[in-house]
C-alpha positions as semicolon CSV with decimal commas, in nm:
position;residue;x (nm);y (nm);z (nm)
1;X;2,457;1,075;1,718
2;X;2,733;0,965;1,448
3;X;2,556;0,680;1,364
4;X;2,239;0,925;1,295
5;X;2,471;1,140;1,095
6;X;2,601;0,795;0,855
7;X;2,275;0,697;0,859
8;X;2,141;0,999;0,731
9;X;2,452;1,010;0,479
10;X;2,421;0,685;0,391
11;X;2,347;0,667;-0,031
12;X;2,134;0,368;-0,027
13;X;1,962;0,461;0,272
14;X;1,840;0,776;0,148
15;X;1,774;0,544;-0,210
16;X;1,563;0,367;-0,035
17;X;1,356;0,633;0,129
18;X;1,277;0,783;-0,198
19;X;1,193;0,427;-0,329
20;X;0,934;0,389;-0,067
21;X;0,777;0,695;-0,075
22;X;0,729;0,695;-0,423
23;X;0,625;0,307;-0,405
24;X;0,421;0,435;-0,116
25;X;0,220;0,705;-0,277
26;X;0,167;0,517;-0,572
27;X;0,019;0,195;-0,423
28;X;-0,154;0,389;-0,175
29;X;-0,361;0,583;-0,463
30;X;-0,399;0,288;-0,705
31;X;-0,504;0,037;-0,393
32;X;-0,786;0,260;-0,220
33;X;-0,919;0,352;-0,604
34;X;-0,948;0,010;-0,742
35;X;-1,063;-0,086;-0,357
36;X;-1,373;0,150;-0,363
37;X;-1,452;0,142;-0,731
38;X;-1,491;-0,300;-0,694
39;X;-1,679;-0,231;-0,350
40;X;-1,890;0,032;-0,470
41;X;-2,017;-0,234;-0,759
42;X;-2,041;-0,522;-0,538
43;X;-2,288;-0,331;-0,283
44;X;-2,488;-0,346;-0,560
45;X;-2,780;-0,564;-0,644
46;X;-2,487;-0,764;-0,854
47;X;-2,549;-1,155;-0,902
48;X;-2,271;-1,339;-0,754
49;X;-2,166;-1,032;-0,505
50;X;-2,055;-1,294;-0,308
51;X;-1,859;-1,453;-0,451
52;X;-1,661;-1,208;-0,585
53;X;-1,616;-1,069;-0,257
54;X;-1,415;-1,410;-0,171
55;X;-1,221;-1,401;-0,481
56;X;-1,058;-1,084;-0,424
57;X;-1,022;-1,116;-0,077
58;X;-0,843;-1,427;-0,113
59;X;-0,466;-1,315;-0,200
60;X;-0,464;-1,139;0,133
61;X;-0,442;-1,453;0,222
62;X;-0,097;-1,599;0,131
63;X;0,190;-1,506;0,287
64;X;0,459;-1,220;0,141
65;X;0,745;-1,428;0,076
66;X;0,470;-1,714;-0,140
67;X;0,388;-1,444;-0,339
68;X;0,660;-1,295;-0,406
69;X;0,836;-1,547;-0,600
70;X;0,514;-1,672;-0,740
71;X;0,497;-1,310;-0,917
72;X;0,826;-1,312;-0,997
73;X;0,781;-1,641;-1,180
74;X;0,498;-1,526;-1,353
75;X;0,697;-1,165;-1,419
76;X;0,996;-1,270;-1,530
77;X;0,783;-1,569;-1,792
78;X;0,660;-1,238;-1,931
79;X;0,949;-1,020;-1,981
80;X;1,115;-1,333;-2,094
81;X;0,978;-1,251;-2,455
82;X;1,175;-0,910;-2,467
83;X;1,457;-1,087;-2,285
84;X;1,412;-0,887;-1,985
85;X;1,364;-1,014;-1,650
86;X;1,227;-0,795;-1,310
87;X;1,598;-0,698;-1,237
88;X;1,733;-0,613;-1,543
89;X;1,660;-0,224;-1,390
90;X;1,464;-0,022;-1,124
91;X;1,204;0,052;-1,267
92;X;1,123;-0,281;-1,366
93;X;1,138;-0,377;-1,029
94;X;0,877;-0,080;-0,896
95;X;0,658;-0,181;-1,154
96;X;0,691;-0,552;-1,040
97;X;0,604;-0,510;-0,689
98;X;0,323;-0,224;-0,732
99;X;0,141;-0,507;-0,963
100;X;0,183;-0,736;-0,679
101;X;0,127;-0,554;-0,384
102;X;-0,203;-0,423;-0,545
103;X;-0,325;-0,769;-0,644
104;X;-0,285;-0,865;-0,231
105;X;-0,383;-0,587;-0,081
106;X;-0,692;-0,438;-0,295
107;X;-0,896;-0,716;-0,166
108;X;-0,845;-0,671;0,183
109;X;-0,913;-0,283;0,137
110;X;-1,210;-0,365;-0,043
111;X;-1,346;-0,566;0,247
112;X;-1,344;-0,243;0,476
113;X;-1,457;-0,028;0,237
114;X;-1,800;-0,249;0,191
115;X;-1,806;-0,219;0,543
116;X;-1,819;0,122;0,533
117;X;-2,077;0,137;0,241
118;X;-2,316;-0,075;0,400
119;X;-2,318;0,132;0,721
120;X;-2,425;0,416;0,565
121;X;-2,768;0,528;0,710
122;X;-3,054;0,433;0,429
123;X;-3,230;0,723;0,622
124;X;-2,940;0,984;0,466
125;X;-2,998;0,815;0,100
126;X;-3,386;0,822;0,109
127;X;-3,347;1,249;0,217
128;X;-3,121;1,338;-0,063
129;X;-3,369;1,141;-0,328
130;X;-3,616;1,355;-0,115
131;X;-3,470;1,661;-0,202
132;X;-3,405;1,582;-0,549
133;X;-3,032;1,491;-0,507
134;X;-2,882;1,350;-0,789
135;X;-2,712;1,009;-0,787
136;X;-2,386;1,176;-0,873
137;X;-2,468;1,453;-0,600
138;X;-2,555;1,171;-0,353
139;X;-2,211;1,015;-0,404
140;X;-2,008;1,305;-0,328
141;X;-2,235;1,516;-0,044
142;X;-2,370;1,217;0,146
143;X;-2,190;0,877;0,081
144;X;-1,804;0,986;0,092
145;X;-1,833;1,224;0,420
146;X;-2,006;0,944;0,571
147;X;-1,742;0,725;0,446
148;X;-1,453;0,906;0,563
149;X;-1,374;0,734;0,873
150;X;-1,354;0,397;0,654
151;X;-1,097;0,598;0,410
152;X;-0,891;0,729;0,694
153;X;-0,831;0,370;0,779
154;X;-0,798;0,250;0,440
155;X;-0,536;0,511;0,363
156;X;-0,360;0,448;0,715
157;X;-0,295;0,060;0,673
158;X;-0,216;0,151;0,267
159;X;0,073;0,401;0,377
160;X;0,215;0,211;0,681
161;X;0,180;-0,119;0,462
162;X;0,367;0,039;0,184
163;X;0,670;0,230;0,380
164;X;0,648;-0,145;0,574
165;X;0,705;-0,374;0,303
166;X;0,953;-0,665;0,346
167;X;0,940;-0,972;0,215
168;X;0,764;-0,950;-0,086
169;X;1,079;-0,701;-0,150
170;X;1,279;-0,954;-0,050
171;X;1,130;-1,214;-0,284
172;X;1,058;-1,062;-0,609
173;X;1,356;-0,819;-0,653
174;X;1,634;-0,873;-0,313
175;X;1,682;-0,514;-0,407
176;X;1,865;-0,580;-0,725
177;X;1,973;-0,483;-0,937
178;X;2,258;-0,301;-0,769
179;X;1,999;-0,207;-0,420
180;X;1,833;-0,007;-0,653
181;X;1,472;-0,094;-0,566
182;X;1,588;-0,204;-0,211
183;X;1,287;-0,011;0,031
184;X;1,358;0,096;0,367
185;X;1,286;-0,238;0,561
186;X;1,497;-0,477;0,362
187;X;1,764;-0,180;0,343
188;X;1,813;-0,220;0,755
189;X;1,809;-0,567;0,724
190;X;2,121;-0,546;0,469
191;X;2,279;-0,295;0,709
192;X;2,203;-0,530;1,023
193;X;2,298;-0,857;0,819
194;X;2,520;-0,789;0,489
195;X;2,781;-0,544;0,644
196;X;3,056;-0,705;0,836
197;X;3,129;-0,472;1,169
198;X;2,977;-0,376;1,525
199;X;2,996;-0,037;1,394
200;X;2,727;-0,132;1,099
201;X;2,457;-0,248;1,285
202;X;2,505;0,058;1,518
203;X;2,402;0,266;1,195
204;X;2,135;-0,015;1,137
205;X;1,995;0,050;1,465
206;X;1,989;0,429;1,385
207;X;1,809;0,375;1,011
208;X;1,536;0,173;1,264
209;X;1,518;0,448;1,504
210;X;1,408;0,719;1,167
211;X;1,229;0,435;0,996
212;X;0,995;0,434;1,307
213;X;0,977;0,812;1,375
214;X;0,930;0,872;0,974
215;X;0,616;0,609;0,960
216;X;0,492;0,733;1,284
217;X;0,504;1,086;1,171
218;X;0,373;1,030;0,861
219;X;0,108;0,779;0,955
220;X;-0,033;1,071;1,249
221;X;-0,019;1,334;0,943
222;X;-0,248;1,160;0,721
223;X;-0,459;1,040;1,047
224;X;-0,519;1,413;1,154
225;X;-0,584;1,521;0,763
226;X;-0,884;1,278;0,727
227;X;-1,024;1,266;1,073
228;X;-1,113;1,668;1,016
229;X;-1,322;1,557;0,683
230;X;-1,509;1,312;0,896
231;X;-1,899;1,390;0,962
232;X;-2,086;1,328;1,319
233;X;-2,352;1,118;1,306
């Protein structure tokens, strides 16, 4: 129970809570908008659909830690004209790994959410032309609520992916300057691996034990919230 209590009082942990909530809700919002708005066009009668498809799916496919410093390259060549670099402060930082998470993880989301699109029954489409639906009325009363079980997992991986995040935290920023845009994973990992003393990685195993019950809690939250928008078929 002490170690609950440091862990709890601990400055940096509670830094880095607020970090990755705020990271969270953030990249969670911009992800799943960018996500549906690119699948939405490319489930159209668009020449090349294909292709597209592959090129945004693509940086799902390279690992964290790759591009992480491959962003912070490219980052830091930018800010370079201003004489800035990703860890000159926090916000810099935030701003640095939203822009990267988002370019690995929209086309992964975007995958799912043609998924979902295309299993939309053309029987529900062909009733609301029927009866004079709109296209913009068509959108919101028959394609979203059918597409709610695809957003519910869409949001899910989004907000466990975001509170998650490691080593592209690890690359781009190490949580400088000063642990300032250190997130919750790579914050227990410092505690476990930084701090000198059985005693710290007794209040690293502690910050694990909330980590867990925090995602958990949160992740079953926004589960329940979207499952009760969902429409039987």
């Amino acid at each position: 129970l002490k170690n609950y209590g440091k862990a709890l009082k601990d400055k940096e942990f509670l830094h880095a809570l607020g970090f990755s909530t705020a990271f969270t809700i953030v990249t969670t919002i911009v992800i799943n908008v960018i996500a549906f708005a690119i699948a939405y066009m490319l489930t159209k009668a668009i020449k090349g659909s294909t292709l597209f498809r592959s090129v945004f799916f693509m940086p799902n496919l390279i690992g964290g830690i790759i591009l992480g410093y491959i962003w912070l390259l490219l980052l830091n060549g930018v800010l370079a004209h201003w004489g800035r670099a990703l860890t000159y402060k926090a916000s810099y930082g935030f701003w640095g790994l939203v822009i990267l998470v988002c370019w690995q993880q929209i086309g992964y989301m975007m995958i799912i959410y043609i998924a979902g699109l295309q299993s939309i029954p053309s029987d529900y489409i062909e009733a609301a032309k029927v009866d004079g639906a709109t296209a913009w009325q068509t959108f919101w009363k028959v394609k979203i609520p059918n597409l709610m079980p695809t957003i519910t997992i869409c949001l899910f991986l989004s907000i466990t992916n975001g509170f998650k995040l490691f080593d592209q935290n690890l690359a781009l920023t190490g949580g400088a300057p000063a642990h300032s845009t250190e997130m919750l994973a790579l914050n227990i990992y410092n505690t476990f691996y930084s701090r000198a003393g059985i005693a710290w990685q007794g209040i690293g195993q502690a910050k694990a034990v909330i980590f867990c019950i925090l995602v958990v809690t949160i992740s079953m939250i926004q589960l329940k919230a979207t499952r009760s928008k969902e429409v039987q078929q």
